[in-house]
Each structure stands twice: as C-alpha cells, then as structure tokens.
Amino acid sequence: METIKLPEYEDNKPIYFKELLNKRHTVRSYQKNRPLNLRDLSYILWTAYGFRKDGGRVVPSAGGLYPLDIYIACGQIGVKEGENMPTGLYHYLPDRHQLKTIKTNDIRRDIARASLSQMWMAEAPCMIIITAEYERITFKYRERGIRYAFMEAGNVSQNIFLSSFNKGLGCGIVGAFDDYALKAVLGIKKSHEPLLVMPVGYK
Ligand SMILES: Cc1cc2nc3c(=O)[nH]c(=O)nc-3n(C[C@H](O)[C@H](O)[C@H](O)COP(=O)(O)O)c2cc1C
C-alpha cells in the first residue's frame, strides 16, 4: 500500500496558552464541504504523537513504551493541498511522519454508526482514531499498563484538541462506541484496540 509524506507544518501564529484553552470545546457540527489543509493535518498529527527535535516524543509515555497508534479516516472532501488526499483510512507513522494507506473507501458513516449512531461525526471531513496495543506496555507493567495506555490517550487527545483549535479548526471526542463494530469497520490489526475517535474539521 502507498504512503503519503506529510509536509512541513507551520506554527507561526502567536497565541496565549490561556486563550487557546478558552477556545477548546467539543465541536459536534462541521462544515461538510470544507476540507482540512494537509499542512494542518500534518501539524495536528505531529502534536498527537510525533517526535520532538531531540528524539523524544511530544507526549509522555510510561516507561517510554508508546503503546498507541493513530489512524485517520478521510472523506472525499477531507484533506486538500493542491490535489485532494484520496478517500480512505490511513495509519500515521510518527518516525517517518508519513501516512500509510490502509483502506481506500470512505468509512466515516460506518464509524459514526458504530459509535452508537452519533451521525454528527460523519459530517467532519476527517476523523482521528487513537488505538492502544496493550502488549506493548503490559509486558512490563502487567494490568497496570492498561491504565497507563488510557492516560497516554488523554494526553494525545488534549494535544489534538489544542492543535486543532490553534489552526482555526474544531474537533470532537467520542468514547461511546461498540468496540467490536468499530474494529470491524476499521479492519486494522486485531491487537489495536480503539480508545477514542476525534472528528476534525471547520466548525
Ligand atoms: C473519554 C471521553 C469520551 C467522550 N465521549 C463522547 C461521545 O461519545 N460523544 C460526545 O458527543 N461527546 C463525548 N465526549 C465529550 C464530552 O461530552 C465533553 O467533553 C463534555 O461534555 C464537556 O464539554 P466540552 O468538551 O465542550 O468542554 C467525551 C469526552 C471524553 C473525555
């Protein structure tokens, strides 16, 4: 399957941190026909799980084990930078800052249906899905590793919120879904358990 190299992102708009926090809220209504810019998606993904310049990561992780993965479901008018990014499901590869194509169909409505039919989600041009592969952390911390993975997903999701609002976008957060139905829709590695779905787009 193909990979897409993510472009350099910009972060040159000064904003007070408290102003950003005052903006953050859960968005449940989106402009369906307004795509994200690929540079903005690149920035949001980096803030979610990217590598810092010194080789560390932008979020903390118990034991530095990084048990999470980030996927992006993109609609037909999902992401644009010159050409539209093809519809599909992509896996974010933080070490290469690239997207790997997993599927080429639009699965947003199926994700919304699996999320207890929260159909507002499907209006968003893109959805970011955070998954955990527990073996990557429970081999060291046993049962406790599971809660560490949940906590890490909290760090990732707040970064996604703040970077989206910093780019003038809005986003939502969904934890209410049927685990089996969502896994079936995503069709990703069986060990990757979905924890959160975050629709992203212009409010
Ligand atoms: C773990 C988690 C799961 C959530 N799941 C849903 C959800 O399934 N659907 C939804 O509409 N909002 C969901 N929310 C968003 C909350 O309803 C929202 O954050 C809360 O009402 C506070 O509003 P605010 O985010 O606008 O400040 C979830 C939030 C968290 C942290």
mmCIF file of C-alpha atoms and ligand atoms in Angstrom:
data_model
loop_
_atom_site.group_PDB
_atom_site.id
_atom_site.type_symbol
_atom_site.label_atom_id
_atom_site.label_comp_id
_atom_site.label_asym_id
_atom_site.label_seq_id
_atom_site.Cartn_x
_atom_site.Cartn_y
_atom_site.Cartn_z
ATOM 1 C CA MET A 1 0.000 0.000 0.000
ATOM 2 C CA GLU A 2 1.045 3.564 -0.717
ATOM 3 C CA THR A 3 2.481 6.040 1.769
ATOM 4 C CA ILE A 4 1.952 9.810 1.800
ATOM 5 C CA LYS A 5 4.788 12.002 3.032
ATOM 6 C CA LEU A 6 3.365 14.692 5.294
ATOM 7 C CA PRO A 7 4.513 18.248 4.507
ATOM 8 C CA GLU A 8 6.319 20.643 6.833
ATOM 9 C CA TYR A 9 3.834 22.334 9.111
ATOM 10 C CA GLU A 10 3.830 25.903 10.305
ATOM 11 C CA ASP A 11 3.307 27.227 13.798
ATOM 12 C CA ASN A 12 3.941 30.924 13.444
ATOM 13 C CA LYS A 13 0.766 32.426 14.851
ATOM 14 C CA PRO A 14 1.411 33.679 18.379
ATOM 15 C CA ILE A 15 -1.398 32.788 20.762
ATOM 16 C CA TYR A 16 -1.574 32.887 24.527
ATOM 17 C CA PHE A 17 -1.943 29.439 26.005
ATOM 18 C CA LYS A 18 -4.875 30.571 28.137
ATOM 19 C CA GLU A 19 -6.591 31.943 25.007
ATOM 20 C CA LEU A 20 -6.223 28.540 23.360
ATOM 21 C CA LEU A 21 -7.616 26.767 26.421
ATOM 22 C CA ASN A 22 -10.541 29.194 26.500
ATOM 23 C CA LYS A 23 -11.340 28.253 22.897
ATOM 24 C CA ARG A 24 -11.252 24.472 23.365
ATOM 25 C CA HIS A 25 -14.609 22.757 23.415
ATOM 26 C CA THR A 26 -16.236 19.697 21.868
ATOM 27 C CA VAL A 27 -17.485 20.502 18.368
ATOM 28 C CA ARG A 28 -20.425 18.416 17.098
ATOM 29 C CA SER A 29 -21.243 20.292 13.892
ATOM 30 C CA TYR A 30 -18.889 20.775 10.932
ATOM 31 C CA GLN A 31 -18.752 22.398 7.501
ATOM 32 C CA LYS A 32 -19.104 19.240 5.406
ATOM 33 C CA ASN A 33 -17.626 20.707 2.248
ATOM 34 C CA ARG A 34 -14.617 22.466 3.687
ATOM 35 C CA PRO A 35 -11.537 20.230 3.679
ATOM 36 C CA LEU A 36 -8.596 20.443 6.040
ATOM 37 C CA ASN A 37 -5.305 21.651 4.681
ATOM 38 C CA LEU A 38 -2.726 18.822 4.537
ATOM 39 C CA ARG A 39 -0.244 21.042 6.393
ATOM 40 C CA ASP A 40 -2.710 21.493 9.224
ATOM 41 C CA LEU A 41 -3.332 17.750 9.391
ATOM 42 C CA SER A 42 0.436 17.230 9.398
ATOM 43 C CA TYR A 43 0.725 19.639 12.350
ATOM 44 C CA ILE A 44 -2.149 18.039 14.288
ATOM 45 C CA LEU A 45 -0.686 14.549 13.822
ATOM 46 C CA TRP A 46 2.720 15.710 14.963
ATOM 47 C CA THR A 47 1.195 17.237 18.107
ATOM 48 C CA ALA A 48 -0.673 13.945 18.667
ATOM 49 C CA TYR A 49 2.236 11.509 18.630
ATOM 50 C CA GLY A 50 5.165 12.998 16.772
ATOM 51 C CA PHE A 51 8.850 13.067 17.617
ATOM 52 C CA ARG A 52 10.500 16.081 19.229
ATOM 53 C CA LYS A 53 13.656 17.535 17.710
ATOM 54 C CA ASP A 54 15.741 15.889 20.463
ATOM 55 C CA GLY A 55 14.402 12.441 19.580
ATOM 56 C CA GLY A 56 11.817 12.262 22.390
ATOM 57 C CA ARG A 57 8.070 12.363 21.815
ATOM 58 C CA VAL A 58 5.567 15.206 22.223
ATOM 59 C CA VAL A 59 3.563 13.235 24.811
ATOM 60 C CA PRO A 60 4.769 11.398 27.908
ATOM 61 C CA SER A 61 4.567 7.577 27.963
ATOM 62 C CA ALA A 62 5.037 5.231 30.921
ATOM 63 C CA GLY A 63 8.428 3.572 30.525
ATOM 64 C CA GLY A 64 8.794 5.278 27.127
ATOM 65 C CA LEU A 65 6.905 2.348 25.564
ATOM 66 C CA TYR A 66 4.398 4.261 23.377
ATOM 67 C CA PRO A 67 1.577 1.705 23.118
ATOM 68 C CA LEU A 68 -0.702 3.910 20.991
ATOM 69 C CA ASP A 69 -1.332 4.231 17.267
ATOM 70 C CA ILE A 70 -3.063 6.990 15.366
ATOM 71 C CA TYR A 71 -5.295 6.417 12.332
ATOM 72 C CA ILE A 72 -7.085 8.953 10.118
ATOM 73 C CA ALA A 73 -10.320 8.321 8.247
ATOM 74 C CA CYS A 74 -10.603 10.813 5.404
ATOM 75 C CA GLY A 75 -13.730 11.620 3.400
ATOM 76 C CA GLN A 76 -13.986 12.693 -0.232
ATOM 77 C CA ILE A 77 -13.644 16.363 0.711
ATOM 78 C CA GLY A 78 -11.345 15.518 3.589
ATOM 79 C CA VAL A 79 -7.901 16.954 3.107
ATOM 80 C CA LYS A 80 -6.662 19.225 0.363
ATOM 81 C CA GLU A 81 -3.253 20.519 -0.631
ATOM 82 C CA GLY A 82 -3.339 21.057 -4.362
ATOM 83 C CA GLU A 83 -4.918 17.665 -5.051
ATOM 84 C CA ASN A 84 -7.445 16.132 -2.689
ATOM 85 C CA MET A 85 -5.963 13.457 -0.468
ATOM 86 C CA PRO A 86 -7.653 10.238 -1.595
ATOM 87 C CA THR A 87 -10.555 8.990 0.497
ATOM 88 C CA GLY A 88 -9.570 6.271 2.913
ATOM 89 C CA LEU A 89 -8.138 5.101 6.186
ATOM 90 C CA TYR A 90 -4.524 5.928 6.933
ATOM 91 C CA HIS A 91 -2.059 4.844 9.618
ATOM 92 C CA TYR A 92 0.194 7.608 10.971
ATOM 93 C CA LEU A 93 3.877 6.566 11.081
ATOM 94 C CA PRO A 94 5.420 9.013 13.590
ATOM 95 C CA ASP A 95 9.065 8.062 12.947
ATOM 96 C CA ARG A 96 8.755 8.905 9.240
ATOM 97 C CA HIS A 97 5.980 11.487 9.649
ATOM 98 C CA GLN A 98 4.091 9.705 6.888
ATOM 99 C CA LEU A 99 0.656 8.220 6.347
ATOM 100 C CA LYS A 100 0.304 4.632 5.221
ATOM 101 C CA THR A 101 -2.845 3.804 3.259
ATOM 102 C CA ILE A 102 -4.901 1.060 4.896
ATOM 103 C CA LYS A 103 -8.201 1.403 3.002
ATOM 104 C CA THR A 104 -9.341 3.488 0.073
ATOM 105 C CA ASN A 105 -13.057 3.808 0.839
ATOM 106 C CA ASP A 106 -14.867 6.423 2.933
ATOM 107 C CA ILE A 107 -15.676 4.761 6.271
ATOM 108 C CA ARG A 108 -16.832 7.842 8.220
ATOM 109 C CA ARG A 109 -20.524 6.935 8.214
ATOM 110 C CA ASP A 110 -19.722 3.394 9.318
ATOM 111 C CA ILE A 111 -17.567 4.779 12.132
ATOM 112 C CA ALA A 112 -20.435 7.073 13.196
ATOM 113 C CA ARG A 113 -22.869 4.144 13.101
ATOM 114 C CA ALA A 114 -20.520 2.014 15.225
ATOM 115 C CA SER A 115 -20.319 4.976 17.612
ATOM 116 C CA LEU A 116 -23.899 4.362 18.737
ATOM 117 C CA SER A 117 -25.149 6.219 15.650
ATOM 118 C CA GLN A 118 -23.678 9.598 16.568
ATOM 119 C CA MET A 119 -24.185 10.633 12.952
ATOM 120 C CA TRP A 120 -22.927 14.199 13.528
ATOM 121 C CA MET A 121 -19.446 12.664 13.455
ATOM 122 C CA ALA A 122 -19.753 11.790 9.760
ATOM 123 C CA GLU A 123 -20.059 15.493 8.831
ATOM 124 C CA ALA A 124 -16.435 16.074 9.793
ATOM 125 C CA PRO A 125 -14.079 15.836 6.790
ATOM 126 C CA CYS A 126 -11.677 13.711 8.845
ATOM 127 C CA MET A 127 -11.648 11.578 11.944
ATOM 128 C CA ILE A 128 -8.604 10.726 14.015
ATOM 129 C CA ILE A 129 -8.740 7.358 15.773
ATOM 130 C CA ILE A 130 -6.499 6.586 18.753
ATOM 131 C CA THR A 131 -5.849 2.894 19.394
ATOM 132 C CA ALA A 132 -3.829 1.012 22.018
ATOM 133 C CA GLU A 133 -1.814 -2.180 21.639
ATOM 134 C CA TYR A 134 -1.707 -3.277 25.264
ATOM 135 C CA GLU A 135 1.025 -5.920 24.868
ATOM 136 C CA ARG A 136 3.496 -3.099 24.170
ATOM 137 C CA ILE A 137 3.058 -1.929 27.767
ATOM 138 C CA THR A 138 1.567 -4.811 29.828
ATOM 139 C CA PHE A 139 4.666 -6.981 29.235
ATOM 140 C CA LYS A 140 6.366 -4.568 31.641
ATOM 141 C CA TYR A 141 3.582 -3.152 33.836
ATOM 142 C CA ARG A 142 1.077 -6.059 33.667
ATOM 143 C CA GLU A 143 -2.560 -4.974 34.298
ATOM 144 C CA ARG A 144 -1.415 -1.521 35.285
ATOM 145 C CA GLY A 145 -0.138 -0.950 31.756
ATOM 146 C CA ILE A 146 -3.749 -0.729 30.583
ATOM 147 C CA ARG A 147 -4.453 2.314 32.721
ATOM 148 C CA TYR A 148 -1.164 3.833 31.581
ATOM 149 C CA ALA A 149 -2.315 3.475 27.970
ATOM 150 C CA PHE A 150 -5.634 5.198 28.817
ATOM 151 C CA MET A 151 -3.783 8.076 30.480
ATOM 152 C CA GLU A 152 -1.491 8.456 27.488
ATOM 153 C CA ALA A 153 -4.531 8.622 25.177
ATOM 154 C CA GLY A 154 -5.735 11.520 27.341
ATOM 155 C CA ASN A 155 -2.502 13.385 26.692
ATOM 156 C CA VAL A 156 -2.738 12.701 22.959
ATOM 157 C CA SER A 157 -6.377 13.765 22.712
ATOM 158 C CA GLN A 158 -5.812 17.066 24.508
ATOM 159 C CA ASN A 159 -2.928 17.842 22.126
ATOM 160 C CA ILE A 160 -5.235 17.090 19.180
ATOM 161 C CA PHE A 161 -7.871 19.426 20.625
ATOM 162 C CA LEU A 162 -5.435 22.268 21.207
ATOM 163 C CA SER A 163 -3.584 21.996 17.897
ATOM 164 C CA SER A 164 -6.900 21.839 16.001
ATOM 165 C CA PHE A 165 -8.180 24.997 17.691
ATOM 166 C CA ASN A 166 -4.798 26.624 17.154
ATOM 167 C CA LYS A 167 -5.308 26.072 13.400
ATOM 168 C CA GLY A 168 -8.817 27.545 13.437
ATOM 169 C CA LEU A 169 -10.364 24.072 13.252
ATOM 170 C CA GLY A 170 -12.694 22.399 15.688
ATOM 171 C CA CYS A 171 -12.762 18.872 16.933
ATOM 172 C CA GLY A 172 -14.820 16.462 18.946
ATOM 173 C CA ILE A 173 -14.079 13.435 21.077
ATOM 174 C CA VAL A 174 -16.006 10.182 21.143
ATOM 175 C CA GLY A 175 -15.527 7.287 23.517
ATOM 176 C CA ALA A 176 -19.037 5.865 23.165
ATOM 177 C CA PHE A 177 -18.828 3.157 20.532
ATOM 178 C CA ASP A 178 -19.357 -0.567 20.119
ATOM 179 C CA ASP A 179 -15.805 -1.932 20.359
ATOM 180 C CA TYR A 180 -16.469 -4.921 18.085
ATOM 181 C CA ALA A 181 -18.410 -2.928 15.495
ATOM 182 C CA LEU A 182 -15.755 -0.210 15.313
ATOM 183 C CA LYS A 183 -12.922 -2.735 14.995
ATOM 184 C CA ALA A 184 -14.805 -4.458 12.187
ATOM 185 C CA VAL A 185 -15.247 -1.139 10.346
ATOM 186 C CA LEU A 186 -11.595 -0.165 10.725
ATOM 187 C CA GLY A 187 -10.252 -3.605 9.797
ATOM 188 C CA ILE A 188 -6.903 -2.798 11.404
ATOM 189 C CA LYS A 189 -4.542 -5.143 13.281
ATOM 190 C CA LYS A 190 -6.585 -7.167 15.804
ATOM 191 C CA SER A 191 -4.324 -6.120 18.687
ATOM 192 C CA HIS A 192 -5.005 -2.392 18.035
ATOM 193 C CA GLU A 193 -7.935 -1.545 20.326
ATOM 194 C CA PRO A 194 -9.780 1.706 19.528
ATOM 195 C CA LEU A 195 -9.948 4.077 22.513
ATOM 196 C CA LEU A 196 -11.117 7.399 21.080
ATOM 197 C CA VAL A 197 -12.422 8.822 17.822
ATOM 198 C CA MET A 198 -11.861 12.534 17.219
ATOM 199 C CA PRO A 199 -13.713 14.156 14.302
ATOM 200 C CA VAL A 200 -11.824 17.209 12.993
ATOM 201 C CA GLY A 201 -12.967 19.993 10.675
ATOM 202 C CA TYR A 202 -14.153 23.594 10.392
ATOM 203 C CA LYS A 203 -16.961 24.358 12.793
HETATM 204 C C1 LIG B 1 -13.308 9.986 27.277
HETATM 205 C C2 LIG B 1 -14.369 10.874 26.699
HETATM 206 C C3 LIG B 1 -15.391 10.327 25.943
HETATM 207 C C4 LIG B 1 -16.353 11.154 25.351
HETATM 208 N N1 LIG B 1 -17.290 10.581 24.533
HETATM 209 C C5 LIG B 1 -18.187 11.381 23.906
HETATM 210 C C6 LIG B 1 -19.121 10.815 22.998
HETATM 211 O O1 LIG B 1 -19.165 9.618 22.753
HETATM 212 N N2 LIG B 1 -19.966 11.670 22.362
HETATM 213 C C7 LIG B 1 -19.945 13.019 22.578
HETATM 214 O O2 LIG B 1 -20.747 13.728 21.953
HETATM 215 N N3 LIG B 1 -19.065 13.576 23.435
HETATM 216 C C8 LIG B 1 -18.181 12.803 24.116
HETATM 217 N N4 LIG B 1 -17.250 13.364 24.955
HETATM 218 C C9 LIG B 1 -17.211 14.830 25.103
HETATM 219 C C10 LIG B 1 -17.847 15.308 26.386
HETATM 220 O O3 LIG B 1 -19.226 15.160 26.332
HETATM 221 C C11 LIG B 1 -17.438 16.790 26.586
HETATM 222 O O4 LIG B 1 -16.042 16.883 26.666
HETATM 223 C C12 LIG B 1 -18.077 17.392 27.832
HETATM 224 O O5 LIG B 1 -19.467 17.475 27.676
HETATM 225 C C13 LIG B 1 -17.517 18.777 28.130
HETATM 226 O O6 LIG B 1 -17.729 19.650 27.041
HETATM 227 P P1 LIG B 1 -16.531 20.397 26.286
HETATM 228 O O7 LIG B 1 -15.555 19.361 25.782
HETATM 229 O O8 LIG B 1 -17.206 21.141 25.176
HETATM 230 O O9 LIG B 1 -15.870 21.295 27.271
HETATM 231 C C14 LIG B 1 -16.314 12.555 25.571
HETATM 232 C C15 LIG B 1 -15.287 13.103 26.333
HETATM 233 C C16 LIG B 1 -14.318 12.282 26.878
HETATM 234 C C17 LIG B 1 -13.190 12.903 27.667
#
